[in-house]
mmCIF file of C-alpha atoms in Angstrom:
data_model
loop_
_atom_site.group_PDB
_atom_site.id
_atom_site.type_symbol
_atom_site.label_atom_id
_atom_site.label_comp_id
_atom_site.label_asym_id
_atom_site.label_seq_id
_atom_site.Cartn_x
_atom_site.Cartn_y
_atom_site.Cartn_z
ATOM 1 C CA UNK O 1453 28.299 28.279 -90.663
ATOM 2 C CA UNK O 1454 25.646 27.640 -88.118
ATOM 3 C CA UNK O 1455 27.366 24.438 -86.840
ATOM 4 C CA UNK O 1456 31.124 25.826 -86.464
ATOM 5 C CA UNK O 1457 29.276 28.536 -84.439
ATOM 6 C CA UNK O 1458 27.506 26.033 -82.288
ATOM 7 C CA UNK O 1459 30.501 23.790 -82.275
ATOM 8 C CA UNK O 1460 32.454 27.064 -81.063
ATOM 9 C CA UNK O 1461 29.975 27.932 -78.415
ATOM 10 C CA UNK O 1462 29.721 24.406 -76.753
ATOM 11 C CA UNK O 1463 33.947 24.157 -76.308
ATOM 12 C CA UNK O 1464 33.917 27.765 -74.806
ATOM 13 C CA UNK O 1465 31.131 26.377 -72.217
ATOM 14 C CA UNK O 1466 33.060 23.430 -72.015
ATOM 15 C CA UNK O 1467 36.649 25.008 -71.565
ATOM 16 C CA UNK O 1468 34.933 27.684 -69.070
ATOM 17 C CA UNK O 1469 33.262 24.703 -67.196
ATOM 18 C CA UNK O 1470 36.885 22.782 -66.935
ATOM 19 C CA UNK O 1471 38.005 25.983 -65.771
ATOM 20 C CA UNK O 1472 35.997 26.882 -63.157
ATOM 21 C CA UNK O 1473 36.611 23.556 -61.547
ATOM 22 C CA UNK O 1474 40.410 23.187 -61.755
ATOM 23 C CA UNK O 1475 40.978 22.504 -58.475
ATOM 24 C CA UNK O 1476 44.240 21.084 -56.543
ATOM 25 C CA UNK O 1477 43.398 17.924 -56.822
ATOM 26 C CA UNK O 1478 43.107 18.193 -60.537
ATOM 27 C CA UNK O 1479 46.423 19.224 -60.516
ATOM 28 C CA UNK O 1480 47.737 16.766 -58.519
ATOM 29 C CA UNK O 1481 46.130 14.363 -61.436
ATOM 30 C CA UNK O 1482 47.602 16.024 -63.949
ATOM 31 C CA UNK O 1483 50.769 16.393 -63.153
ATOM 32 C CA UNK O 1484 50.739 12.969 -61.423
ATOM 33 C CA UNK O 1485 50.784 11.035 -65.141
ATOM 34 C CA UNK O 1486 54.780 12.510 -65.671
ATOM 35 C CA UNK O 1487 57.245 10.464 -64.458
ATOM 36 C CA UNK O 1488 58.506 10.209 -60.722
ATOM 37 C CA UNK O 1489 56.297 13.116 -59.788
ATOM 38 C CA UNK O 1490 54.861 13.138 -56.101
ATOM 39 C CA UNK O 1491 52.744 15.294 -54.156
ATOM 40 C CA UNK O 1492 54.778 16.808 -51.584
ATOM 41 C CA UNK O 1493 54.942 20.254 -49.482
ATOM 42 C CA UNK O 1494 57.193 23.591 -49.847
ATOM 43 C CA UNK O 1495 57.252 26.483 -47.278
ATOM 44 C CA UNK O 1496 54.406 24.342 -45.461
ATOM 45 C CA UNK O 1497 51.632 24.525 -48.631
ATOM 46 C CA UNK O 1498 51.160 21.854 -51.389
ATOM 47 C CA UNK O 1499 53.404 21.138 -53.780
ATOM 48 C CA UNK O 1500 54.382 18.807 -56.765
ATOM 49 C CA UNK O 1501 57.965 17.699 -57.234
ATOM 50 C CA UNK O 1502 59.385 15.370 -59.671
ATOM 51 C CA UNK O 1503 62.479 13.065 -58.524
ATOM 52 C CA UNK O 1504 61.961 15.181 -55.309
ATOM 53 C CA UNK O 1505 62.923 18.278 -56.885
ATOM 54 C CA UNK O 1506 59.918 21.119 -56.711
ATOM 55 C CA UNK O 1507 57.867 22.569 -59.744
ATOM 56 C CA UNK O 1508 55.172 23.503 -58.275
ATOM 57 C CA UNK O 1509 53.693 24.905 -55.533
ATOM 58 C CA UNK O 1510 49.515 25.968 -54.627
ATOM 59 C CA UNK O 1511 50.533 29.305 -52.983
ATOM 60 C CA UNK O 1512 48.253 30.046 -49.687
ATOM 61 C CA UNK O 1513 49.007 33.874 -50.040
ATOM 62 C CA UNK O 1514 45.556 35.772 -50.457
ATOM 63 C CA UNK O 1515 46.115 36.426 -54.322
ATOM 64 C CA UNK O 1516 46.316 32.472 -54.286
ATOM 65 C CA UNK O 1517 47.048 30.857 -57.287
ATOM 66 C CA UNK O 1518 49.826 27.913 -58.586
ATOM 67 C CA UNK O 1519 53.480 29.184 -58.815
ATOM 68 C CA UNK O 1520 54.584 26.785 -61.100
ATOM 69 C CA UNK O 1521 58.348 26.474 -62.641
ATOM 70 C CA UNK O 1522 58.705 27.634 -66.342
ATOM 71 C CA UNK O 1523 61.818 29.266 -67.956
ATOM 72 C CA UNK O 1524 62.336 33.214 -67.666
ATOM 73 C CA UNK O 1525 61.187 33.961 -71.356
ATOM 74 C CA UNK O 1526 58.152 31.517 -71.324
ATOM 75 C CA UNK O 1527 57.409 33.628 -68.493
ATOM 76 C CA UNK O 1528 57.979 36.954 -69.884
ATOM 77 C CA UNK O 1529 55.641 35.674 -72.673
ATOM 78 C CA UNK O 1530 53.068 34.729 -70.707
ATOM 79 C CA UNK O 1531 52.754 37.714 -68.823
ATOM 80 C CA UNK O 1532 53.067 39.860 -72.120
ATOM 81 C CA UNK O 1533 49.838 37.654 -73.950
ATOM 82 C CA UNK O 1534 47.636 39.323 -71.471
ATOM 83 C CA UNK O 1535 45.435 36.358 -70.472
ATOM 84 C CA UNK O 1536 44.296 37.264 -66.886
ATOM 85 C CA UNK O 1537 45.338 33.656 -65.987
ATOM 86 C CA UNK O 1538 48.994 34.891 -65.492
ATOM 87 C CA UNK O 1539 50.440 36.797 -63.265
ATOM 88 C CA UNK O 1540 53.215 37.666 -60.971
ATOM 89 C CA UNK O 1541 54.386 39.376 -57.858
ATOM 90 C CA UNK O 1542 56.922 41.474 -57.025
ATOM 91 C CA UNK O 1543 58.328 38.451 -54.682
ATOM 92 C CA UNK O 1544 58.038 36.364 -58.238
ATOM 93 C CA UNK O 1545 60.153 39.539 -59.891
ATOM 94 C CA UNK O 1546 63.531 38.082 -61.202
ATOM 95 C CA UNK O 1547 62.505 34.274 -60.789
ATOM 96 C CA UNK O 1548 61.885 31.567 -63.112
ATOM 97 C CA UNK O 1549 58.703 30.658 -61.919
ATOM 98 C CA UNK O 1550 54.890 31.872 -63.370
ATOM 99 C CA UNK O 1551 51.712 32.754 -61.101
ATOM 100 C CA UNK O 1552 48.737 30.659 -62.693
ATOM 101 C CA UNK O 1553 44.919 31.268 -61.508
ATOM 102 C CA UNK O 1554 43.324 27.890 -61.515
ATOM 103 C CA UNK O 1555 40.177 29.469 -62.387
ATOM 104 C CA UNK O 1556 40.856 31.290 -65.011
ATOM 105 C CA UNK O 1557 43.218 29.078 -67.421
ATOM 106 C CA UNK O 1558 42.655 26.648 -69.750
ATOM 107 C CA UNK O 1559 43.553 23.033 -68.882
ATOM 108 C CA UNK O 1560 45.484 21.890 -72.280
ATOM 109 C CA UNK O 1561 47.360 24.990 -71.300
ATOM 110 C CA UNK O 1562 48.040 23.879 -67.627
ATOM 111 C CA UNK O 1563 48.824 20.790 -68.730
ATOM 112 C CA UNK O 1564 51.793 21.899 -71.232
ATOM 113 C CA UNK O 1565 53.086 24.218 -68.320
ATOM 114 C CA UNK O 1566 53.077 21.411 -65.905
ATOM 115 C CA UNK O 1567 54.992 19.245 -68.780
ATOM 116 C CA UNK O 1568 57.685 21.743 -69.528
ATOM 117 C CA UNK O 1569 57.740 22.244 -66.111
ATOM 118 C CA UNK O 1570 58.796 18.578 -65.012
ATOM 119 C CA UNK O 1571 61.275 18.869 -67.897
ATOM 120 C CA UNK O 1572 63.080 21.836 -66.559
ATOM 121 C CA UNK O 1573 63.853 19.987 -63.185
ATOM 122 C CA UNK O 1574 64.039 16.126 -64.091
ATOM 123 C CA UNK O 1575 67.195 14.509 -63.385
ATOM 124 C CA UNK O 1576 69.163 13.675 -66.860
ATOM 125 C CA UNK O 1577 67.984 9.587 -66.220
ATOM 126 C CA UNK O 1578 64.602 10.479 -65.918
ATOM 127 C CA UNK O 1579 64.460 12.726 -69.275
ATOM 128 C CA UNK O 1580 66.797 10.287 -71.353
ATOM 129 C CA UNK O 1581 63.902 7.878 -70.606
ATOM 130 C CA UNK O 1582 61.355 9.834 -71.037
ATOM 131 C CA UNK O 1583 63.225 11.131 -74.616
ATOM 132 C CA UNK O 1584 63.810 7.016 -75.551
ATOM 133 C CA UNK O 1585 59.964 5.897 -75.136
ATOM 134 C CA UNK O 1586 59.444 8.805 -77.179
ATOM 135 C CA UNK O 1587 56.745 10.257 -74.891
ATOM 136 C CA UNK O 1588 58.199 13.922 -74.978
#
């Protein structure tokens, strides 16, 4: 018992750590390792588009945070779990994309967002081959 609590203990210290430190850049990396997918800007802040289509975009508004593609009930779902790391905005109201605070979420969960992401705005070549090396 005493080692699943420690074991427990050190990936919340761990995940928290991650957290704290997801920064841009970390982003960038992450999303970086899909296919075709660039750094580039969007209504003059950072962004990340794949085939030169946008997915995401560091917002530069004071509330901050990623705004990051994702479809309309993945957001509604999000938003409904309660985890402070999503959010919206009334501007956001109506659109398919969700508000994520980089400190707050957890990295394996950035990094699925950022992967459906790319899939909701790939061009059809780049997700057949993505769907025949079987890395989906």
């Amino acid at each position: 018992m005493r080692v699943a609590a420690d074991f427990l203990v050190r990936r919340a210290r761990a995940r928290h750590t991650w957290s704290m430190g997801i920064t841009w850049a970390n982003v960038v990396r992450l999303a970086t390792e899909l296919p075709e997918v660039a750094e580039s800007t969007s209504y003059r802040t950072p962004a990340l588009k794949a085939a030169g289509k946008s997915f995401a975009r560091l917002r530069t508004e004071t509330d901050g945070g990623l705004a990051l593609r994702c479809e309309m009930a993945e957001k509604e779902a999000l938003l409904a779990c309660g985890d402070a790391a999503f959010y919206t905005t009334p501007h956001y109201d109506g659109y398919p994309y969700i508000l994520i605070d980089l400190d707050r979420v957890d990295p394996g969960q950035l990094r699925e967002l950022l992967d459906a992401a790319w899939w909701l705005v790939a061009p059809a070549r780049l997700r057949r081959a993505r769907e025949r090396t079987g890395d989906e």
